[in-house]
Coordinates of C-alpha atoms in Angstrom, one line a residue:
Chain A
X1 CA 23.5 -105.1 -58.0
X2 CA 24.2 -101.4 -58.5
X3 CA 24.6 -100.3 -62.1
X4 CA 26.8 -97.2 -62.4
X5 CA 24.9 -95.2 -65.0
X6 CA 25.8 -92.0 -66.9
X7 CA 23.4 -89.4 -68.1
X8 CA 24.9 -87.2 -70.8
X9 CA 23.0 -83.9 -71.3
X10 CA 24.3 -81.8 -74.2
X11 CA 23.9 -78.7 -76.2
X12 CA 23.9 -79.3 -79.9
X13 CA 25.1 -77.3 -82.9
X14 CA 24.6 -77.5 -86.7
X15 CA 28.0 -79.2 -87.0
X16 CA 27.1 -82.9 -86.9
X17 CA 30.7 -84.1 -86.7
X18 CA 31.5 -81.8 -83.8
X19 CA 28.4 -83.1 -82.0
X20 CA 29.4 -86.7 -82.5
X21 CA 33.0 -86.0 -81.5
X22 CA 31.8 -84.4 -78.3
X23 CA 29.5 -87.3 -77.6
X24 CA 32.3 -89.9 -78.1
X25 CA 34.6 -87.9 -75.8
X26 CA 32.0 -87.7 -73.1
X27 CA 31.2 -91.4 -73.4
X28 CA 34.9 -92.1 -72.9
X29 CA 35.1 -89.8 -69.9
X30 CA 32.0 -91.4 -68.3
X31 CA 33.4 -94.9 -68.9
X32 CA 36.7 -93.8 -67.4
X33 CA 34.8 -92.8 -64.3
X34 CA 33.3 -96.3 -64.1
X35 CA 30.0 -96.0 -66.0
X36 CA 28.6 -99.3 -67.1
X37 CA 25.4 -98.0 -68.7
X38 CA 25.6 -94.7 -70.7
X39 CA 22.4 -92.9 -71.8
X40 CA 22.2 -90.1 -74.4
X41 CA 19.5 -87.6 -75.1
X42 CA 16.9 -87.8 -77.9
X43 CA 18.3 -87.3 -81.4
X44 CA 21.8 -86.6 -80.0
X45 CA 23.6 -86.3 -83.3
X46 CA 22.0 -83.1 -84.5
X47 CA 20.0 -80.0 -83.7
X48 CA 16.3 -80.7 -82.9
X49 CA 15.3 -80.4 -86.6
X50 CA 11.6 -80.9 -86.0
X51 CA 11.2 -77.2 -85.2
X52 CA 10.3 -76.8 -88.9
X53 CA 8.8 -79.0 -91.6
X54 CA 11.5 -79.2 -94.3
X55 CA 12.0 -82.1 -96.6
X56 CA 15.8 -81.5 -96.6
X57 CA 15.9 -82.6 -93.0
X58 CA 15.2 -86.2 -94.0
X59 CA 18.9 -86.2 -95.2
X60 CA 19.7 -86.5 -91.5
X61 CA 18.1 -90.0 -91.3
X62 CA 20.2 -93.1 -91.5
X63 CA 19.6 -96.8 -91.6
X64 CA 20.0 -99.1 -88.5
X65 CA 22.5 -100.7 -88.7
X66 CA 24.2 -97.7 -90.3
X67 CA 27.0 -95.2 -89.7
X68 CA 26.0 -94.3 -86.2
X69 CA 25.5 -97.8 -84.9
X70 CA 28.8 -98.8 -86.5
X71 CA 30.6 -95.9 -84.8
X72 CA 29.0 -96.3 -81.4
X73 CA 29.0 -100.1 -81.4
X74 CA 32.8 -100.0 -81.8
X75 CA 33.1 -97.5 -79.0
X76 CA 30.8 -99.6 -76.7
X77 CA 32.8 -102.7 -77.4
X78 CA 36.1 -100.9 -76.8
X79 CA 34.9 -99.4 -73.5
X80 CA 32.9 -102.4 -72.4
X81 CA 29.7 -100.3 -71.8
X82 CA 26.0 -100.7 -72.5
X83 CA 24.9 -97.7 -74.6
X84 CA 21.5 -96.4 -75.5
X85 CA 21.4 -94.3 -78.7
X86 CA 18.6 -92.2 -80.1
X87 CA 18.6 -92.0 -83.9
X88 CA 16.6 -90.7 -86.8
X89 CA 16.0 -94.0 -88.5
X90 CA 15.5 -94.3 -92.3
X91 CA 13.5 -97.5 -92.9
X92 CA 12.7 -96.8 -96.5
X93 CA 12.3 -93.8 -98.7
X94 CA 9.3 -92.0 -97.2
X95 CA 9.3 -94.1 -94.0
X96 CA 11.2 -92.8 -91.0
X97 CA 11.2 -93.4 -87.2
X98 CA 12.4 -91.8 -84.1
X99 CA 14.3 -94.9 -82.8
X100 CA 16.3 -95.8 -79.7
X101 CA 19.0 -98.5 -80.1
X102 CA 20.5 -100.5 -77.3
X103 CA 24.1 -101.6 -77.8
X104 CA 25.6 -104.4 -75.7
X105 CA 29.0 -104.0 -74.1
X106 CA 30.5 -106.2 -76.8
X107 CA 29.2 -103.9 -79.5
X108 CA 26.2 -106.0 -80.5
X109 CA 23.0 -104.3 -81.4
X110 CA 20.5 -105.9 -78.9
X111 CA 17.4 -104.2 -80.1
X112 CA 15.6 -101.1 -81.0
X113 CA 12.5 -99.2 -79.8
X114 CA 10.6 -97.1 -82.3
X115 CA 8.9 -94.1 -80.6
X116 CA 5.2 -95.1 -80.3
X117 CA 3.6 -91.8 -79.3
X118 CA 4.5 -89.0 -81.8
X119 CA 3.8 -85.4 -80.7
X120 CA 2.9 -82.5 -83.0
X121 CA 2.6 -79.0 -81.8
X122 CA 4.2 -75.7 -82.8
X123 CA 7.9 -76.2 -82.9
X124 CA 7.6 -79.9 -82.4
X125 CA 6.5 -81.1 -85.8
X126 CA 7.3 -84.7 -85.3
X127 CA 4.3 -86.2 -87.1
X128 CA 5.8 -84.8 -90.3
X129 CA 9.0 -86.7 -89.8
X130 CA 8.3 -89.9 -87.8
X131 CA 5.9 -92.7 -88.5
X132 CA 4.6 -94.0 -85.2
X133 CA 6.4 -97.1 -84.0
X134 CA 5.2 -100.5 -84.9
X135 CA 7.3 -102.6 -82.6
X136 CA 5.2 -102.1 -79.5
X137 CA 6.4 -101.7 -76.0
X138 CA 9.1 -104.3 -75.6
X139 CA 12.0 -104.1 -73.1
X140 CA 15.4 -105.1 -74.3
X141 CA 17.5 -107.6 -72.3
X142 CA 21.1 -106.6 -71.7
X143 CA 23.9 -107.9 -69.6
X144 CA 22.9 -105.2 -67.0
X145 CA 19.2 -105.9 -66.9
X146 CA 16.0 -105.6 -68.9
X147 CA 15.8 -102.0 -70.2
X148 CA 12.4 -100.4 -70.8
X149 CA 13.5 -97.8 -73.3
X150 CA 10.9 -95.2 -74.4
X151 CA 11.3 -91.9 -76.1
X152 CA 10.3 -88.3 -75.1
X153 CA 6.5 -87.9 -75.7
X154 CA 6.0 -91.4 -74.5
X155 CA 6.9 -90.1 -71.0
X156 CA 3.4 -88.5 -70.6
X157 CA 1.6 -91.8 -71.2
X158 CA 1.2 -94.2 -68.2
X159 CA 0.2 -96.9 -70.6
X160 CA 3.7 -97.0 -72.1
X161 CA 5.4 -97.3 -68.8
X162 CA 3.0 -100.0 -67.5
X163 CA 3.3 -102.1 -70.6
X164 CA 7.1 -102.0 -70.3
X165 CA 6.8 -103.0 -66.6
X166 CA 4.4 -105.8 -67.4
X167 CA 6.9 -107.2 -69.9
X168 CA 9.5 -107.3 -67.2
X169 CA 11.4 -104.0 -67.7
X170 CA 13.6 -103.4 -64.7
X171 CA 14.1 -99.7 -65.4
X172 CA 12.5 -97.1 -67.5
X173 CA 14.7 -95.0 -69.7
X174 CA 13.6 -91.9 -71.7
X175 CA 15.9 -90.0 -74.1
X176 CA 14.1 -86.7 -74.6
X177 CA 14.2 -83.2 -76.1
X178 CA 11.8 -80.9 -74.3
X179 CA 12.1 -77.2 -73.5
X180 CA 10.4 -73.9 -72.9
X181 CA 8.8 -71.5 -75.3
X182 CA 10.6 -68.3 -74.4
X183 CA 7.2 -66.5 -74.8
X184 CA 5.8 -68.3 -71.8
X185 CA 5.7 -66.8 -68.3
X186 CA 8.1 -67.9 -65.6
X187 CA 5.2 -69.4 -63.7
X188 CA 4.1 -71.4 -66.7
X189 CA 7.7 -72.6 -67.4
X190 CA 7.9 -73.7 -63.8
X191 CA 4.6 -75.7 -64.0
X192 CA 5.7 -77.3 -67.2
X193 CA 9.1 -78.4 -65.9
X194 CA 7.6 -79.7 -62.7
X195 CA 4.8 -81.5 -64.5
X196 CA 7.4 -83.2 -66.8
X197 CA 9.3 -84.5 -63.8
X198 CA 6.3 -85.4 -61.7
X199 CA 4.5 -87.5 -64.3
X200 CA 7.6 -89.6 -64.9
X201 CA 8.3 -90.0 -61.1
X202 CA 4.7 -91.2 -61.1
X203 CA 5.5 -93.9 -63.6
X204 CA 8.4 -95.1 -61.4
X205 CA 6.1 -95.2 -58.4
X206 CA 3.1 -96.9 -60.1
X207 CA 5.4 -99.6 -61.5
X208 CA 7.9 -99.9 -58.6
X209 CA 11.0 -99.5 -60.8
X210 CA 13.6 -96.8 -61.3
X211 CA 13.4 -94.3 -64.1
X212 CA 15.9 -92.2 -65.9
X213 CA 15.2 -89.3 -68.3
X214 CA 18.0 -87.7 -70.3
X215 CA 17.1 -84.3 -71.8
X216 CA 18.7 -81.8 -74.1
X217 CA 20.3 -78.6 -73.0
X218 CA 20.7 -75.2 -74.7
X219 CA 18.7 -72.9 -76.8
X220 CA 18.0 -73.7 -80.5
X221 CA 16.5 -71.3 -83.0
X222 CA 14.8 -72.8 -86.1
X223 CA 16.5 -72.2 -89.5
X224 CA 13.6 -69.9 -90.5
X225 CA 14.2 -67.9 -87.3
X226 CA 10.5 -68.2 -86.4
X227 CA 10.8 -70.5 -83.5
X228 CA 13.0 -71.0 -80.5
X229 CA 13.1 -73.8 -77.9
X230 CA 15.1 -73.3 -74.7
X231 CA 15.7 -77.0 -73.9
X232 CA 15.4 -77.2 -70.1
X233 CA 17.9 -80.0 -69.3
X234 CA 17.0 -81.3 -65.8
X235 CA 17.9 -84.8 -66.6
X236 CA 17.2 -87.0 -63.6
X237 CA 17.1 -90.5 -62.1
X238 CA 14.6 -91.6 -59.5
X239 CA 14.1 -94.9 -57.6
X240 CA 11.1 -97.2 -57.4
X241 CA 9.4 -94.8 -54.9
X242 CA 10.0 -91.9 -57.2
X243 CA 12.7 -90.6 -54.9
X244 CA 15.4 -88.5 -56.6
X245 CA 18.7 -90.2 -57.1
X246 CA 20.3 -87.4 -59.2
X247 CA 19.1 -84.3 -61.0
X248 CA 20.9 -81.8 -63.2
X249 CA 20.1 -78.2 -64.0
X250 CA 19.7 -76.5 -67.4
X251 CA 23.4 -76.6 -68.3
X252 CA 25.4 -79.3 -70.2
X253 CA 26.4 -82.0 -67.8
X254 CA 27.5 -85.6 -67.5
X255 CA 26.3 -87.1 -64.2
X256 CA 26.9 -90.6 -62.8
X257 CA 24.4 -92.4 -60.5
X258 CA 24.2 -95.8 -59.0
X259 CA 21.0 -97.6 -59.9
X260 CA 19.9 -100.4 -57.6
X261 CA 17.7 -102.9 -59.5
X262 CA 17.2 -105.1 -56.4
X263 CA 15.5 -102.5 -54.4
X264 CA 12.5 -102.7 -56.7
X265 CA 11.4 -106.1 -55.5
X266 CA 11.4 -104.9 -51.9
X267 CA 9.3 -101.9 -52.8
X268 CA 6.9 -104.1 -54.8
X269 CA 6.5 -106.3 -51.7
X270 CA 5.2 -103.4 -49.6
X271 CA 3.3 -101.8 -52.5
X272 CA 2.0 -104.7 -54.5
X273 CA 0.2 -102.8 -57.2
X274 CA 0.7 -105.6 -59.8
X275 CA -1.1 -108.0 -57.5
X276 CA -4.3 -105.9 -57.4
X277 CA -4.7 -104.6 -60.9
X278 CA -8.4 -105.1 -62.0
X279 CA -7.5 -106.5 -65.4
X280 CA -11.1 -107.6 -66.0
X281 CA -12.2 -103.9 -65.8
X282 CA -9.6 -102.3 -68.0
X283 CA -10.8 -103.2 -71.5
X284 CA -11.9 -99.6 -72.2
X285 CA -8.3 -98.4 -72.0
X286 CA -8.2 -99.6 -75.6
X287 CA -10.9 -97.1 -76.6
X288 CA -10.2 -93.6 -77.9
X289 CA -12.9 -92.2 -75.5
X290 CA -15.7 -93.8 -73.6
X291 CA -18.5 -92.0 -75.2
Chain B
X1 CA -16.5 -71.8 -63.6
X2 CA -14.7 -72.0 -60.3
X3 CA -16.1 -74.5 -57.8
X4 CA -15.5 -73.6 -54.2
X5 CA -14.5 -76.9 -52.7
X6 CA -13.9 -78.0 -49.1
X7 CA -11.6 -80.8 -48.0
X8 CA -12.4 -82.0 -44.5
X9 CA -9.5 -83.8 -42.9
X10 CA -10.3 -85.4 -39.5
X11 CA -9.1 -87.4 -36.6
X12 CA -11.6 -90.1 -35.6
X13 CA -12.5 -91.8 -32.3
X14 CA -14.4 -94.9 -31.2
X15 CA -17.5 -92.7 -30.6
X16 CA -19.4 -92.9 -33.9
X17 CA -22.0 -90.3 -32.9
X18 CA -19.3 -87.8 -31.9
X19 CA -17.5 -88.4 -35.2
X20 CA -20.7 -87.8 -37.2
X21 CA -21.6 -84.8 -35.1
X22 CA -18.2 -83.3 -35.8
X23 CA -18.5 -84.0 -39.5
X24 CA -21.9 -82.3 -39.7
X25 CA -20.7 -79.3 -37.8
X26 CA -17.7 -79.0 -40.1
X27 CA -19.8 -79.4 -43.2
X28 CA -22.0 -76.5 -41.9
X29 CA -19.0 -74.4 -41.4
X30 CA -17.6 -75.1 -44.8
X31 CA -20.9 -74.3 -46.4
X32 CA -21.1 -71.1 -44.4
X33 CA -17.8 -70.1 -45.9
X34 CA -19.2 -70.7 -49.4
X35 CA -18.2 -74.2 -50.2
X36 CA -20.3 -75.7 -53.0
X37 CA -18.6 -79.1 -53.1
X38 CA -17.6 -80.8 -49.8
X39 CA -15.3 -83.8 -49.7
X40 CA -14.8 -86.2 -46.8
X41 CA -12.0 -88.7 -46.0
X42 CA -12.4 -92.4 -46.5
X43 CA -14.7 -94.2 -44.0
X44 CA -15.2 -90.9 -42.2
X45 CA -17.8 -92.2 -39.7
X46 CA -15.5 -94.5 -37.7
X47 CA -12.0 -95.4 -36.8
X48 CA -10.1 -97.2 -39.5
X49 CA -11.3 -100.7 -38.4
X50 CA -9.3 -102.6 -41.1
X51 CA -6.3 -102.6 -38.8
X52 CA -7.5 -106.0 -37.6
X53 CA -9.7 -108.8 -39.0
X54 CA -12.7 -109.1 -36.7
X55 CA -16.2 -110.2 -37.6
X56 CA -17.7 -107.7 -35.2
X57 CA -16.5 -104.9 -37.3
X58 CA -19.1 -105.8 -40.0
X59 CA -21.6 -104.3 -37.6
X60 CA -20.3 -100.9 -38.8
X61 CA -21.6 -101.5 -42.3
X62 CA -24.9 -100.1 -43.5
X63 CA -27.1 -100.2 -46.5
X64 CA -27.1 -97.5 -49.2
X65 CA -29.6 -95.8 -49.0
X66 CA -29.5 -96.1 -45.2
X67 CA -28.9 -94.1 -42.1
X68 CA -25.9 -92.2 -43.3
X69 CA -27.2 -91.2 -46.7
X70 CA -30.5 -90.2 -45.0
X71 CA -28.7 -87.9 -42.6
X72 CA -26.2 -86.4 -45.0
X73 CA -28.7 -86.1 -47.8
X74 CA -30.9 -83.9 -45.6
X75 CA -27.9 -81.8 -44.7
X76 CA -26.8 -81.4 -48.3
X77 CA -30.3 -80.4 -49.3
X78 CA -30.5 -77.9 -46.4
X79 CA -27.2 -76.3 -47.2
X80 CA -27.4 -76.6 -51.0
X81 CA -24.1 -78.4 -51.3
X82 CA -22.8 -81.3 -53.4
X83 CA -21.3 -83.9 -50.9
X84 CA -19.1 -86.9 -51.4
X85 CA -19.4 -89.5 -48.7
X86 CA -17.3 -92.6 -48.0
X87 CA -19.2 -95.4 -46.4
X88 CA -18.9 -99.1 -45.4
X89 CA -21.7 -100.5 -47.6
X90 CA -23.6 -103.6 -46.6
X91 CA -25.0 -105.1 -49.8
X92 CA -26.1 -108.4 -48.3
X93 CA -25.1 -110.6 -45.4
X94 CA -21.5 -111.6 -46.3
X95 CA -21.2 -109.0 -49.0
X96 CA -19.7 -105.6 -48.3
X97 CA -18.1 -102.8 -50.2
X98 CA -16.0 -99.7 -49.6
X99 CA -18.3 -97.2 -51.3
X100 CA -18.3 -93.5 -52.1
X101 CA -21.6 -91.9 -52.5
X102 CA -22.3 -88.6 -54.4
X103 CA -25.2 -86.5 -53.0
X104 CA -26.7 -83.7 -55.1
X105 CA -27.4 -80.2 -53.6
X106 CA -31.1 -81.2 -53.4
X107 CA -30.3 -84.2 -51.3
X108 CA -30.7 -86.8 -54.1
X109 CA -28.3 -89.7 -54.2
X110 CA -26.7 -89.3 -57.7
X111 CA -24.6 -92.4 -57.7
X112 CA -22.1 -94.6 -55.9
X113 CA -18.6 -95.8 -56.7
X114 CA -17.5 -99.1 -55.1
X115 CA -13.7 -99.2 -54.5
X116 CA -12.3 -101.3 -57.3
X117 CA -8.7 -101.9 -56.1
X118 CA -8.7 -103.5 -52.6
X119 CA -5.4 -103.4 -50.6
X120 CA -4.2 -105.9 -48.1
X121 CA -1.1 -105.6 -46.1
X122 CA -0.3 -105.6 -42.4
X123 CA -2.7 -103.1 -40.7
X124 CA -4.7 -102.6 -43.8
X125 CA -6.7 -105.9 -44.0
X126 CA -9.3 -104.6 -46.5
X127 CA -9.6 -107.8 -48.5
X128 CA -11.2 -109.3 -45.4
X129 CA -13.9 -106.6 -45.3
X130 CA -14.5 -105.4 -48.8
X131 CA -15.5 -107.2 -52.0
X132 CA -13.9 -105.5 -55.0
X133 CA -16.2 -103.1 -56.7
X134 CA -18.3 -104.3 -59.6
X135 CA -19.6 -101.0 -60.9
X136 CA -16.5 -100.2 -62.9
X137 CA -14.9 -96.7 -63.3
X138 CA -17.9 -94.5 -64.0
X139 CA -17.9 -90.7 -63.2
X140 CA -21.0 -89.2 -61.6
X141 CA -22.7 -86.2 -63.2
X142 CA -23.6 -83.5 -60.7
X143 CA -24.8 -79.9 -61.0
X144 CA -21.1 -78.8 -60.5
X145 CA -19.6 -81.2 -63.1
X146 CA -18.8 -84.8 -63.7
X147 CA -16.9 -86.2 -60.7
X148 CA -14.5 -89.1 -61.1
X149 CA -14.7 -90.5 -57.6
X150 CA -12.2 -93.2 -56.7
X151 CA -11.1 -94.4 -53.3
X152 CA -7.7 -94.7 -51.6
X153 CA -5.7 -97.7 -53.0
X154 CA -7.2 -96.8 -56.5
X155 CA -4.9 -93.7 -56.3
X156 CA -1.8 -95.8 -57.1
X157 CA -3.3 -97.2 -60.4
X158 CA -3.0 -95.0 -63.5
X159 CA -5.6 -97.2 -65.2
X160 CA -8.4 -96.0 -62.8
X161 CA -7.7 -92.4 -63.4
X162 CA -7.4 -92.8 -67.1
X163 CA -10.7 -94.8 -67.4
X164 CA -12.5 -92.0 -65.4
X165 CA -11.0 -89.3 -67.7
X166 CA -11.9 -91.3 -70.8
X167 CA -15.5 -91.4 -69.5
X168 CA -15.5 -87.6 -69.2
X169 CA -14.6 -87.1 -65.6
X170 CA -13.7 -83.4 -65.1
X171 CA -12.0 -83.9 -61.8
X172 CA -10.5 -86.8 -59.9
X173 CA -11.5 -87.2 -56.2
X174 CA -9.9 -89.6 -53.7
X175 CA -11.2 -90.1 -50.2
X176 CA -8.4 -91.9 -48.5
X177 CA -7.0 -93.3 -45.2
X178 CA -3.2 -93.7 -45.5
X179 CA -0.5 -93.2 -42.9
X180 CA 2.8 -94.2 -41.5
X181 CA 4.0 -97.2 -39.7
X182 CA 5.7 -95.6 -36.6
X183 CA 8.4 -98.3 -37.0
X184 CA 9.6 -96.9 -40.3
X185 CA 12.5 -94.4 -40.5
X186 CA 12.0 -90.8 -41.1
X187 CA 13.5 -91.1 -44.5
X188 CA 11.2 -93.9 -45.5
X189 CA 8.2 -91.9 -44.1
X190 CA 9.2 -89.0 -46.3
X191 CA 9.6 -91.2 -49.4
X192 CA 6.1 -92.7 -48.8
X193 CA 4.3 -89.4 -48.3
X194 CA 6.0 -87.9 -51.3
X195 CA 5.3 -90.9 -53.5
X196 CA 1.6 -90.8 -52.5
X197 CA 1.4 -87.2 -53.5
X198 CA 3.5 -87.6 -56.7
X199 CA 1.7 -90.5 -58.2
X200 CA -1.6 -88.6 -57.9
X201 CA -0.3 -85.4 -59.3
X202 CA 0.9 -87.6 -62.2
X203 CA -2.7 -88.7 -62.8
X204 CA -3.8 -85.1 -62.9
X205 CA -1.0 -84.3 -65.5
X206 CA -1.5 -87.4 -67.6
X207 CA -5.2 -86.7 -67.9
X208 CA -5.2 -82.9 -67.9
X209 CA -7.7 -82.5 -65.1
X210 CA -7.6 -81.4 -61.5
X211 CA -7.4 -83.9 -58.6
X212 CA -8.3 -83.8 -54.9
X213 CA -7.2 -86.2 -52.2
X214 CA -8.8 -86.1 -48.7
X215 CA -6.9 -88.1 -46.2
X216 CA -7.4 -89.0 -42.5
X217 CA -5.5 -87.3 -39.7
X218 CA -4.4 -88.6 -36.3
X219 CA -2.9 -91.8 -34.8
X220 CA -5.0 -94.9 -34.4
X221 CA -4.1 -98.0 -32.4
X222 CA -5.8 -101.3 -33.2
X223 CA -8.1 -102.7 -30.6
X224 CA -5.7 -105.6 -30.0
X225 CA -2.9 -103.0 -29.5
X226 CA -0.7 -104.8 -32.0
X227 CA -0.7 -102.2 -34.7
X228 CA -0.7 -98.4 -35.0
X229 CA -1.1 -96.1 -38.0
X230 CA -0.2 -92.5 -37.9
X231 CA -2.5 -91.1 -40.6
X232 CA -0.5 -88.5 -42.4
X233 CA -3.1 -86.1 -43.5
X234 CA -1.6 -83.9 -46.2
X235 CA -4.9 -83.7 -48.1
X236 CA -4.3 -81.6 -51.3
X237 CA -5.7 -80.3 -54.5
X238 CA -3.8 -79.8 -57.7
X239 CA -4.7 -78.5 -61.1
X240 CA -4.4 -80.1 -64.6
X241 CA -0.6 -79.6 -64.7
X242 CA -0.3 -81.2 -61.3
X243 CA 0.3 -77.7 -59.8
X244 CA -0.6 -77.5 -56.1
X245 CA -3.7 -75.5 -55.3
X246 CA -3.9 -76.3 -51.6
X247 CA -2.1 -78.6 -49.2
X248 CA -2.7 -79.4 -45.5
X249 CA -0.3 -80.8 -43.0
X250 CA -0.8 -83.7 -40.6
X251 CA -3.3 -82.0 -38.3
X252 CA -7.1 -81.8 -38.5
X253 CA -8.2 -79.1 -41.0
X254 CA -10.9 -77.9 -43.3
X255 CA -9.5 -76.1 -46.3
X256 CA -11.3 -74.4 -49.1
X257 CA -10.0 -74.1 -52.6
X258 CA -11.3 -72.8 -55.9
X259 CA -11.3 -75.5 -58.6
X260 CA -11.4 -74.2 -62.2
X261 CA -12.8 -76.8 -64.5
X262 CA -12.4 -74.7 -67.6
X263 CA -8.6 -74.5 -67.4
X264 CA -8.4 -78.2 -68.2
X265 CA -9.4 -77.7 -71.8
X266 CA -6.7 -75.1 -72.3
X267 CA -4.1 -77.5 -70.9
X268 CA -5.3 -80.4 -73.1
X269 CA -4.9 -78.1 -76.1
X270 CA -1.2 -77.6 -75.4
X271 CA -0.7 -81.2 -74.1
X272 CA -3.0 -83.3 -76.3
X273 CA -2.3 -86.7 -74.8
X274 CA -5.8 -88.0 -75.5
X275 CA -5.1 -87.3 -79.2
X276 CA -2.0 -89.5 -79.4
X277 CA -2.8 -92.6 -77.3
X278 CA -1.8 -95.7 -79.2
X279 CA -5.0 -97.6 -78.5
X280 CA -4.2 -100.3 -81.0
X281 CA -1.1 -101.2 -78.9
X282 CA -2.6 -101.3 -75.5
X283 CA -4.4 -104.6 -75.4
X284 CA -1.8 -106.2 -73.0
X285 CA -2.9 -103.7 -70.3
X286 CA -5.7 -106.3 -69.7
X287 CA -3.1 -109.0 -68.9
X288 CA -1.8 -109.8 -65.4
X289 CA 1.7 -109.9 -66.8
X290 CA 3.2 -110.1 -70.2
X291 CA 5.0 -113.4 -69.7

């Protein structure tokens, strides 16, 4: 079964309503072109506020269910599409997560994934905002298949992809927000972009399933003007051998791609990595370091 | 510290002595060009005998220490080079391993790695010949650094690379013997080669250390004429961001490359994946499947 899937890669502004309106319009367009599964970038409602540590930014958080799930559930139901959201979840005062939400094509919230690996480096102060997820690595069953939804920084960790695959995920999906520091050299920028693509294609290969990453586009300057991220776009989809199915450039774009979930089984028959894992020798993966 | 490293990619014949003579000559040439670390392909002494299941092939196995380690230890000592061998180890009658051996530049055997993940598919009947390794994933300390030596099929398993890195490996090294089935389409061949390169570059990136794979060259037909493998060469080295440092094509070649072990720490400072691993949530990596 081919799943017609849309990747929506966007620039964001400080105008939340304009952002959301644009997202709704692009979802409608993608659905009109036949998309059954629609994927959005990380924290798609707003600017990437984690460039600074500011308590006011917690005002952007919302409960799940809440205003965004209400709005997008209605849209998913109207259009008959499965939708993956990425929201700033308010769980309690002082307790927030970076959370992906999967909406069924009837509008039902099927499940959520709370980002497990939280980055923190200059311009990406996520440990200030997000408590690390406590729901583990659990794929979410939809009418289109079992989705292994992870978020951004998770994409560098083979453990996350493997645990999703072991739980039966049929595809890996990464909403993400990653970009260049304009101070870096062109050579370093090229290495970073290629590393980001390569490590994810590696997860697809190691697990024999397709993978889709949806990244942000555009340049954002922090409100204190001290930091700038040039989000590098380059959203892509690859198959179970890591082969490219579609790839965007740095600009805003909605791209549609057919994802074939049945090909994975054929690939796993010729490359049966799951058969040969040495599970009796992997216990130290649960150690911080083997010293 | 840069380590001048040689990757020796070879065709093999049924003439063991000619193979070994060629290997010794090429090691001498590489050392003369300044190589400090010399890496050979998987099972470099012979044809890739695992194309068929035949009890006579066990005659190719030898003890470690044994004739090959004696020969190559003397050569390593004479030339003052660190050498990584790949041998068919006879441990006992009826008990054999696919084993890499690390020789110090004074000729001492520093350690061995017994291939942990054993493949078995048409033309690669390794489960018939090799018992799975029982020494775990332990890097081997040399005068040039701590080498994370793995073998061929291991290269598809992120767990193996991660365990080596967690044990302090400063570089990942894969002697390997992989090639095309001539019956496959050109598109499939391209996907397979690129997947093989990509998944390994992914290990370098995920662990922030350089990686070298040394593969076999040439076409080999099984003694029963029923099978042929076109070994695809393409030995390569990449740095801790997965960036290519050197890459060969399908032909026989010895290539030298400078490996910078100090760059890894700088990369791990900007991409601190080891800091953020969710070790409390990884226990299921030791399960066959999460069902």
